[in-house]
Protein backbone atom coordinates (compact mmCIF):
# COMPACT_ATOMS: atom_id res chain seq x y z
CA UNK A 1 110.33 164.86 116.97
CA UNK A 2 111.69 161.39 117.66
CA UNK A 3 110.56 159.69 120.86
CA UNK A 4 113.61 158.84 122.94
CA UNK A 5 114.41 156.94 126.12
CA UNK A 6 116.97 158.21 128.64
CA UNK A 7 119.33 156.72 131.19
CA UNK A 8 121.52 158.45 133.82
CA UNK A 9 125.25 158.62 132.96
CA UNK A 10 127.87 161.02 134.39
CA UNK A 11 125.35 163.19 136.22
CA UNK A 12 122.92 163.73 133.35
CA UNK A 13 120.28 161.79 131.44
CA UNK A 14 121.58 160.57 128.08
CA UNK A 15 118.74 160.32 125.55
CA UNK A 16 118.82 157.54 122.98
CA UNK A 17 116.82 155.42 120.54
CA UNK A 18 117.28 151.66 120.37
CA UNK A 19 115.82 149.33 117.73
CA UNK A 20 116.40 145.95 116.12
CA UNK A 21 117.91 142.67 117.27
CA UNK A 22 121.29 141.05 116.80
CA UNK A 23 124.86 142.15 117.56
CA UNK A 24 124.98 145.63 119.11
CA UNK A 25 126.14 148.65 117.12
CA UNK A 26 126.21 152.18 118.53
CA UNK A 27 125.97 155.14 116.12
CA UNK A 28 127.58 158.44 117.17
CA UNK A 29 126.57 161.67 115.44
CA UNK A 30 128.78 164.68 114.74
CA UNK A 31 128.99 168.13 116.33
CA UNK A 32 125.91 170.31 115.90
CA UNK A 33 123.90 167.20 115.04
CA UNK A 34 121.77 164.68 116.95
CA UNK A 35 120.73 161.03 116.80
CA UNK A 36 118.45 161.98 113.86
CA UNK A 37 121.59 162.22 111.73
CA UNK A 38 121.69 158.40 111.64
CA UNK A 39 117.92 157.83 111.39
CA UNK A 40 117.81 156.18 107.97
CA UNK A 41 121.07 154.25 108.46
CA UNK A 42 119.72 152.94 111.78
CA UNK A 43 116.46 151.78 110.17
CA UNK A 44 118.42 149.83 107.55
CA UNK A 45 120.81 148.28 110.09
CA UNK A 46 118.05 147.35 112.57
CA UNK A 47 117.06 144.47 110.27
CA UNK A 48 120.18 142.62 111.42
CA UNK A 49 121.52 144.50 114.47
CA UNK A 50 120.64 145.96 117.86
CA UNK A 51 121.11 149.62 116.90
CA UNK A 52 121.66 152.22 119.62
CA UNK A 53 121.76 155.96 118.83
CA UNK A 54 122.51 158.40 121.68
CA UNK A 55 122.29 162.17 121.64
CA UNK A 56 125.83 163.04 122.72
CA UNK A 57 126.25 165.32 125.78
CA UNK A 58 126.04 168.96 124.69
CA UNK A 59 123.72 168.11 121.80
CA UNK A 60 120.14 167.10 121.05
CA UNK A 61 117.89 166.23 123.97
CA UNK A 62 120.77 165.15 126.23
CA UNK A 63 121.90 168.76 126.57
CA UNK A 64 124.89 170.29 128.34
CA UNK A 65 127.20 168.37 130.64
CA UNK A 66 127.00 169.66 134.24
CA UNK A 67 130.83 169.74 134.41
CA UNK A 68 131.18 171.36 130.92
CA UNK A 69 133.93 168.83 130.05
CA UNK A 70 133.79 168.37 126.28
CA UNK A 71 137.13 166.66 125.70
CA UNK A 72 136.90 163.81 123.20
CA UNK A 73 138.37 161.29 125.65
CA UNK A 74 135.69 162.28 128.18
CA UNK A 75 133.05 161.64 125.52
CA UNK A 76 134.61 158.22 124.85
CA UNK A 77 134.49 157.22 128.53
CA UNK A 78 130.91 158.52 128.79
CA UNK A 79 129.86 156.29 125.86
CA UNK A 80 131.58 153.30 127.50
CA UNK A 81 129.61 153.97 130.72
CA UNK A 82 126.42 154.56 128.73
CA UNK A 83 126.77 151.13 127.10
CA UNK A 84 127.51 149.56 130.51
CA UNK A 85 124.35 151.21 131.88
CA UNK A 86 122.39 149.63 129.00
CA UNK A 87 123.90 146.24 129.87
CA UNK A 88 125.87 145.94 126.60
CA UNK A 89 129.45 144.79 127.34
CA UNK A 90 130.70 144.58 123.72
CA UNK A 91 129.60 146.41 120.60
CA UNK A 92 130.58 147.79 117.23
CA UNK A 93 130.82 151.57 117.09
CA UNK A 94 130.30 153.79 114.05
CA UNK A 95 130.76 157.54 114.21
CA UNK A 96 130.42 160.49 111.85
CA UNK A 97 132.79 163.47 112.18
CA UNK A 98 133.14 164.19 115.94
CA UNK A 99 131.32 160.89 116.55
CA UNK A 100 134.08 159.13 114.61
CA UNK A 101 136.73 160.89 116.69
CA UNK A 102 134.98 159.66 119.85
CA UNK A 103 134.70 156.17 118.34
CA UNK A 104 138.41 155.77 117.64
CA UNK A 105 139.34 157.19 121.05
CA UNK A 106 137.03 154.57 122.57
CA UNK A 107 138.72 151.83 120.51
CA UNK A 108 142.10 153.00 121.87
CA UNK A 109 140.99 153.34 125.50
CA UNK A 110 138.64 150.35 125.79
CA UNK A 111 139.55 147.88 123.02
CA UNK A 112 138.07 145.04 125.07
CA UNK A 113 134.63 146.64 124.60
CA UNK A 114 134.82 147.41 120.86
CA UNK A 115 134.27 144.58 118.37
CA UNK A 116 134.56 146.76 115.28
CA UNK A 117 135.10 150.39 114.36
CA UNK A 118 133.52 152.37 111.50
CA UNK A 119 134.85 155.88 110.87
CA UNK A 120 132.64 158.06 108.65
CA UNK A 121 134.46 161.28 107.72
CA UNK A 122 135.93 161.09 111.21
CA UNK A 123 138.09 163.83 112.69
CA UNK A 124 141.18 163.72 114.87
CA UNK A 125 144.14 164.79 112.75
CA UNK A 126 145.51 168.29 113.41
CA UNK A 127 145.35 169.48 109.78
CA UNK A 128 141.55 169.17 109.62
CA UNK A 129 139.82 172.31 108.30
CA UNK A 130 137.19 173.61 110.74
CA UNK A 131 133.55 173.98 109.75
CA UNK A 132 132.14 177.52 109.81
CA UNK A 133 130.13 176.96 113.01
CA UNK A 134 133.22 176.00 115.01
CA UNK A 135 135.20 178.93 113.59
CA UNK A 136 132.45 181.35 114.61
CA UNK A 137 132.15 179.86 118.10
CA UNK A 138 135.89 180.45 118.65
CA UNK A 139 135.58 184.16 117.87
CA UNK A 140 135.86 185.97 121.25
CA UNK A 141 133.59 188.80 120.08
CA UNK A 142 130.83 186.45 118.91
CA UNK A 143 131.00 183.89 121.73
CA UNK A 144 128.68 185.69 124.21
CA UNK A 145 126.09 186.27 121.46
CA UNK A 146 126.26 182.70 120.13
CA UNK A 147 125.60 181.32 123.62
CA UNK A 148 122.14 182.85 123.38
CA UNK A 149 121.20 183.26 119.74
CA UNK A 150 121.81 181.85 116.29
CA UNK A 151 119.68 182.84 113.27
CA UNK A 152 117.95 180.05 111.34
CA UNK A 153 119.74 181.27 108.20
CA UNK A 154 123.10 180.47 109.81
CA UNK A 155 121.90 176.92 110.54
CA UNK A 156 120.82 176.54 106.90
CA UNK A 157 124.14 177.90 105.59
CA UNK A 158 126.11 175.57 107.85
CA UNK A 159 124.16 172.55 106.63
CA UNK A 160 124.54 173.51 102.97
CA UNK A 161 128.29 173.91 103.50
CA UNK A 162 128.46 170.43 105.07
CA UNK A 163 126.92 168.43 102.22
CA UNK A 164 128.30 167.34 98.85
CA UNK A 165 126.42 167.00 95.57
CA UNK A 166 123.13 165.87 97.17
CA UNK A 167 122.12 169.39 98.23
CA UNK A 168 118.41 168.52 98.02
CA UNK A 169 118.54 166.89 101.46
CA UNK A 170 118.97 170.35 103.05
CA UNK A 171 115.26 171.14 102.92
CA UNK A 172 113.09 173.17 105.30
CA UNK A 173 112.33 170.10 107.43
CA UNK A 174 116.03 169.36 107.99
CA UNK A 175 116.89 173.00 108.76
CA UNK A 176 113.92 173.27 111.16
CA UNK A 177 114.88 170.03 112.93
CA UNK A 178 118.55 170.94 113.40
CA UNK A 179 117.73 174.52 114.38
CA UNK A 180 115.15 173.38 116.98
CA UNK A 181 117.50 170.83 118.56
CA UNK A 182 120.49 173.19 118.70
CA UNK A 183 118.13 175.73 120.28
CA UNK A 184 117.14 173.49 123.21
CA UNK A 185 118.06 174.97 126.63
CA UNK A 186 121.83 175.15 127.15
CA UNK A 187 122.82 173.59 123.80
CA UNK A 188 124.11 176.79 122.18
CA UNK A 189 126.25 177.55 125.22
CA UNK A 190 127.46 173.92 125.28
CA UNK A 191 128.48 174.22 121.61
CA UNK A 192 130.56 177.31 122.41
CA UNK A 193 132.16 175.43 125.33
CA UNK A 194 132.85 172.45 123.04
CA UNK A 195 134.33 174.66 120.28
CA UNK A 196 136.69 176.30 122.79
CA UNK A 197 137.80 173.07 124.51
CA UNK A 198 141.50 172.30 124.11
CA UNK A 199 141.61 168.85 122.48
CA UNK A 200 144.94 167.06 122.98
CA UNK A 201 146.31 165.68 119.70
CA UNK A 202 146.23 161.86 119.89
CA UNK A 203 146.79 161.26 116.17
CA UNK A 204 150.23 159.69 116.86
CA UNK A 205 148.38 156.90 118.72
CA UNK A 206 146.06 156.03 115.82
CA UNK A 207 148.41 153.27 114.52
CA UNK A 208 147.88 151.48 117.89
CA UNK A 209 144.19 150.87 117.11
CA UNK A 210 143.83 147.09 117.07
CA UNK A 211 140.13 146.52 116.35
CA UNK A 212 138.85 145.75 112.81
CA UNK A 213 138.25 149.12 111.13
CA UNK A 214 136.24 150.36 108.16
CA UNK A 215 136.90 153.92 106.93
CA UNK A 216 134.09 155.57 104.97
CA UNK A 217 135.25 158.83 103.48
CA UNK A 218 133.85 161.38 101.06
CA UNK A 219 136.30 162.21 98.28
CA UNK A 220 135.99 165.93 99.12
CA UNK A 221 136.87 165.51 102.82
CA UNK A 222 140.49 166.43 103.55
CA UNK A 223 143.32 165.75 105.94
CA UNK A 224 142.33 162.40 107.43
CA UNK A 225 144.67 159.39 107.26
CA UNK A 226 142.87 156.60 109.15
CA UNK A 227 143.10 154.09 106.28
CA UNK A 228 146.84 154.72 106.03
CA UNK A 229 147.55 154.61 109.78
CA UNK A 230 145.26 151.89 111.22
CA UNK A 231 146.69 148.41 110.59
CA UNK A 232 144.47 146.38 108.27
CA UNK A 233 141.85 149.10 107.84
CA UNK A 234 139.51 148.87 104.86
CA UNK A 235 138.50 152.08 103.11
CA UNK A 236 135.62 153.05 100.84
CA UNK A 237 135.45 156.47 99.21
CA UNK A 238 132.14 158.10 98.27
CA UNK A 239 132.59 160.19 95.10
CA UNK A 240 129.97 162.88 95.72
CA UNK A 241 129.46 162.94 99.47
CA UNK A 242 130.11 165.78 101.86
CA UNK A 243 130.55 165.73 105.60
CA UNK A 244 127.06 164.44 106.47
CA UNK A 245 127.37 161.13 104.59
CA UNK A 246 124.90 159.17 106.79
CA UNK A 247 122.18 161.64 105.75
CA UNK A 248 123.38 162.27 102.19
CA UNK A 249 123.58 158.60 101.16
CA UNK A 250 122.25 156.40 103.98
CA UNK A 251 121.82 153.38 101.68
CA UNK A 252 125.52 153.43 100.75
CA UNK A 253 126.61 153.90 104.38
CA UNK A 254 124.30 151.19 105.76
CA UNK A 255 125.25 148.69 103.06
CA UNK A 256 128.98 149.25 103.70
CA UNK A 257 128.54 148.86 107.48
CA UNK A 258 126.37 145.77 107.17
CA UNK A 259 128.82 144.06 104.81
CA UNK A 260 131.74 144.95 107.09
CA UNK A 261 130.01 143.64 110.23
CA UNK A 262 128.87 140.40 108.58
């Protein structure tokens, strides 16, 4: 597994990988994922940027928050404090899925910190369809079981459901990696807590986002209107991608980000 560093933020050690030199860009993974989700994108961006990838609280090696607060705005303020702890006052932020939701909340709440915003199949509009894992974790009969146990086959099914035409990326190595990281102590319980957290709807505030924004969206991903609602936003649509675009087509994602940040 990837060697990470860690730094104390909000009462826990946030694990991260940092590489490259240049303007800072932080990459935020989605729910049920980890910093590995951006591994190839990070390697491509590190040629020109200082690339920082944290494992978000509740996921990966960072593990559960002591206060069990998994609201998106709390995540956004944690990332702001994480970047302060690293001594990085300003940065671009790119996020996939939940990571994108955190990224745009951060751009709303701390615009003085965010130089640019990249939303990759980001969430945050109420009409978003829920992935199977979140639906299961909201089932009151399954919740106690899911806190302790999840079969590897369910991890594999969830990953296959999340990708588009490039299904070959969901190989044994990917399933093993995701299954091992979600199985670290406390992570399954944290995922259930996250899935059952009431997330206030801030979508009416999205038009107030004032930082330069790039929207990267897979054609098959529904119900998101960032390009319509954020003033001056640029949008690129990937024809065959699914939800895990940074892993499905990292070259396309990295090239789009690098051109946007130029």
